[in-house]
Structure formats: structure tokens, C-alpha cells
Short mmCIF file of C-alpha atoms in Angstrom, two decimals:
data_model
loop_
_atom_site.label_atom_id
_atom_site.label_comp_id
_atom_site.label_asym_id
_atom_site.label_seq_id
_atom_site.Cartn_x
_atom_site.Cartn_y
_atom_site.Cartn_z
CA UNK B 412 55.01 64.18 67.24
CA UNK B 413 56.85 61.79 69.63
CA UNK B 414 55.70 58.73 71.31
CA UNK B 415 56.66 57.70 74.76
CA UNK B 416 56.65 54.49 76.71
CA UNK B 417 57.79 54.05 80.38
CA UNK B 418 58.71 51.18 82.00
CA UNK B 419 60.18 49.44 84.89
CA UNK B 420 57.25 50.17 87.55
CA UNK B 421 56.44 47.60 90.08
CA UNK B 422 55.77 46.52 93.91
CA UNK B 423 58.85 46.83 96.26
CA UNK B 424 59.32 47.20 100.01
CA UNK B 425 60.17 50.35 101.91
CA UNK B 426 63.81 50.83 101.11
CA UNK B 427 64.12 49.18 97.63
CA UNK B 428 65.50 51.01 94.51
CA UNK B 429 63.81 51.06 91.17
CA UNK B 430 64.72 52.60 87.83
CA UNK B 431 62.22 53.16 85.28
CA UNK B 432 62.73 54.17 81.24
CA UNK B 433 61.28 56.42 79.10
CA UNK B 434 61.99 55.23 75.59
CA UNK B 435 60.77 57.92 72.90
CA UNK B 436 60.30 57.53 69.14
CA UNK B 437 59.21 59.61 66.18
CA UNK B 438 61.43 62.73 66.50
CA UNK B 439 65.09 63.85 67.30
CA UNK B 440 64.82 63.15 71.01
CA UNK B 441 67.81 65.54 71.81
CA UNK B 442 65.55 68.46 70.97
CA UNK B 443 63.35 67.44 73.68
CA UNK B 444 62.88 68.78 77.38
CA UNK B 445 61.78 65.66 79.38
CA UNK B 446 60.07 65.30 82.60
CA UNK B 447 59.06 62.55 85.17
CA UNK B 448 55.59 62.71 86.59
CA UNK B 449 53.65 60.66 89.35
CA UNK B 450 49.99 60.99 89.96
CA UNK B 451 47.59 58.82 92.89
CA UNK B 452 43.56 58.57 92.05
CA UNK B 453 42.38 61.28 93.20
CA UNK B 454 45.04 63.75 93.46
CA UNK B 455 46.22 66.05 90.54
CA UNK B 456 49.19 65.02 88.33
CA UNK B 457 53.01 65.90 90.30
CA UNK B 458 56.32 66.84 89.37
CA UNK B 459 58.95 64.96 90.22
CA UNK B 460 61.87 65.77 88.04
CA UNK B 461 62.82 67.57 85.11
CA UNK B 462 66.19 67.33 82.51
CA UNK B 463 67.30 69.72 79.40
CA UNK B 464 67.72 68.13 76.21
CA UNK B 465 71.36 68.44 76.69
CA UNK B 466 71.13 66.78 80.81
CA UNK B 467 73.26 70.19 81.43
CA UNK B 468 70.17 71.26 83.76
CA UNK B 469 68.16 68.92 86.58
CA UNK B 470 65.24 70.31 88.63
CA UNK B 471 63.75 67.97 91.37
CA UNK B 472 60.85 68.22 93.66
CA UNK B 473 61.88 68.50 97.34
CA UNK B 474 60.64 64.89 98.00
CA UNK B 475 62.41 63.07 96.11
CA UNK B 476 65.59 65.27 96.12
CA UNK B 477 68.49 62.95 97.15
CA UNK B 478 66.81 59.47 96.63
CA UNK B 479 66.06 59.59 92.92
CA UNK B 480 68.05 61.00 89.86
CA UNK B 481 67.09 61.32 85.91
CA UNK B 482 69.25 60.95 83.68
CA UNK B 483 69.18 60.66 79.48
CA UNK B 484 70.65 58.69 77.09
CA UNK B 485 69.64 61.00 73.70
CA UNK B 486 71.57 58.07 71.41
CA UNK B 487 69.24 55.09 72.73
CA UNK B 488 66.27 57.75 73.14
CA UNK B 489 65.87 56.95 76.30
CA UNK B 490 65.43 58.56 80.26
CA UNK B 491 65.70 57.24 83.41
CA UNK B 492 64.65 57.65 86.47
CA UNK B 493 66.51 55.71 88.97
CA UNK B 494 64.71 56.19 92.57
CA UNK B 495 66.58 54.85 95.64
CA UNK B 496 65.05 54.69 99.20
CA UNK B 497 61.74 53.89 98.74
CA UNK B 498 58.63 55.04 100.60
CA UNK B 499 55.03 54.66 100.49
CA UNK B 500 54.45 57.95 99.66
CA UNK B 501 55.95 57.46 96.52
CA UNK B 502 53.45 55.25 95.12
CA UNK B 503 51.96 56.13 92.44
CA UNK B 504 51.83 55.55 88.59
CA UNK B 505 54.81 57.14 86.93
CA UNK B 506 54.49 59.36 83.61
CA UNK B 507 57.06 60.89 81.91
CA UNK B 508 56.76 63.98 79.65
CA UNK B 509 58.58 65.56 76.87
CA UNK B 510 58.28 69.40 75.70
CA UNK B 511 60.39 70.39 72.27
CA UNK B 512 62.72 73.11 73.17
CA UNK B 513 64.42 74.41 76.33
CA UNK B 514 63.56 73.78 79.69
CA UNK B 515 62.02 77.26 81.30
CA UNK B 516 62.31 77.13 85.22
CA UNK B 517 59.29 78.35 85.84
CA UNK B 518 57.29 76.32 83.84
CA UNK B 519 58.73 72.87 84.85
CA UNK B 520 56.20 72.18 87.45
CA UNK B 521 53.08 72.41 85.41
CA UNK B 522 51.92 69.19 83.26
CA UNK B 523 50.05 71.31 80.97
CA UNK B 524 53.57 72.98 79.96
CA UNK B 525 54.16 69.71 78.72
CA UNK B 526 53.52 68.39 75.02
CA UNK B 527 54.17 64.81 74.72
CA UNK B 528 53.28 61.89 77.56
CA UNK B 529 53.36 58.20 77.79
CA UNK B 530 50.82 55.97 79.26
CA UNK B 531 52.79 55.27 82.83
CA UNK B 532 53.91 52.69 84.48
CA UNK B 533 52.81 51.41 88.25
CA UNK B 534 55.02 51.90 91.27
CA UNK B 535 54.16 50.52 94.66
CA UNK B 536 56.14 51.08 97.48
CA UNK B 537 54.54 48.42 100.69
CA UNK B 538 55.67 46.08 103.45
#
């Protein structure tokens, strides 16, 4: 079992950077797969980003490719998602995800590949 808790969300303007944390606890984090996801009310849970246990291997969605990048720091149990270039599209609350194992490709997308998730934490992106 691992526990995760994101943080960082909040209200920005168009343009603005945010990074947000994943901290985990409970198990060896570096076995983990972890994942960001975003979800609005009403709309189904998306993919946004996905890292190995080892970082070796990142897989983005094609909207956010080039504005935000994960990264993992498996000695403070901890991810990141720093997001640069803002828009309102990207609001939404942020969850991130953890799997034990190996990333597969083809599974990435899915939030119900996914064993672990926090509780999110709010972005808004307005003028």
C-alpha cells in the first residue's frame, strides 16, 4: 500500500507556471510507476503524463507536451509536475497515480491501470 498527497495547485493567469508534488509514503517508492492526472466535473478522469520508476521513460499527452515536464525525486519520495504556459484549458484538479512495477505503453493512458491515487489538488488557470 502507498499513500499519496499532491500539492502545489492554485489560481494563476494565462501564462503563469506552476509545479505541483506528489509526496508518497508507505512503500519503496522507486518500485513505483507514477502518473499525473487532471479531471473537470463532468468529464472522465485524463492523462497527462507518465514516468518509470527509474525517470529513464516519459510519456505526455499531446496538450501539454512542451509546457509541462514530470520529473521524480525517488530519495525524497517525491514527483513533480512542473507546468509552464498556462491555459484555461488546463484547469482542472490534479491527481497523481502510482502503479508497482514497470510502466507498459499501452496501458499508461487508462486510470484504472493505475493502483494507488491521492486526493488532488486544484489548478485554475483565469484572467
Amino acid at each position: 500500500q502507498v499513500q499519496l498527497v499532491e500539492s502545489g495547485g492554485g489560481t494563476v493567469q494565462p501564462g503563469a507556471s506552476l509545479r505541483l508534488s506528489c509526496i508518497a509514503s508507505g512503500r519503496t517508492f522507486n518500485n513505483y510507476a507514477m502518473a499525473w492526472f487532471r479531471q473537470v466535473p463532468g468529464k472522465e478522469r485524463e492523462f497527462v503524463v507518465a514516468i518509470s520508476w527509474s525517470d529513464s521513460r516519459k510519456y505526455y499527452a499531446n496538450s501539454v507536451k512542451g509546457r509541462f515536464t514530470i520529473s521524480r525525486d525517488n530519495a525524497k519520495n517525491t514527483m513533480y509536475l512542473q507546468m509552464n504556459r498556462l491555459k484555461p484549458e488546463d484547469t482542472a484538479l490534479y491527481y497523481c497515480a502510482a502503479r508497482p512495477g514497470w510502466l507498459v505503453q499501452s496501458q499508461i493512458p487508462y486510470s484504472k491501470w493505475y493502483d494507488f491515487w491521492g486526493q488532488g489538488t486544484q489548478v485554475t488557470v483565469s484572467s
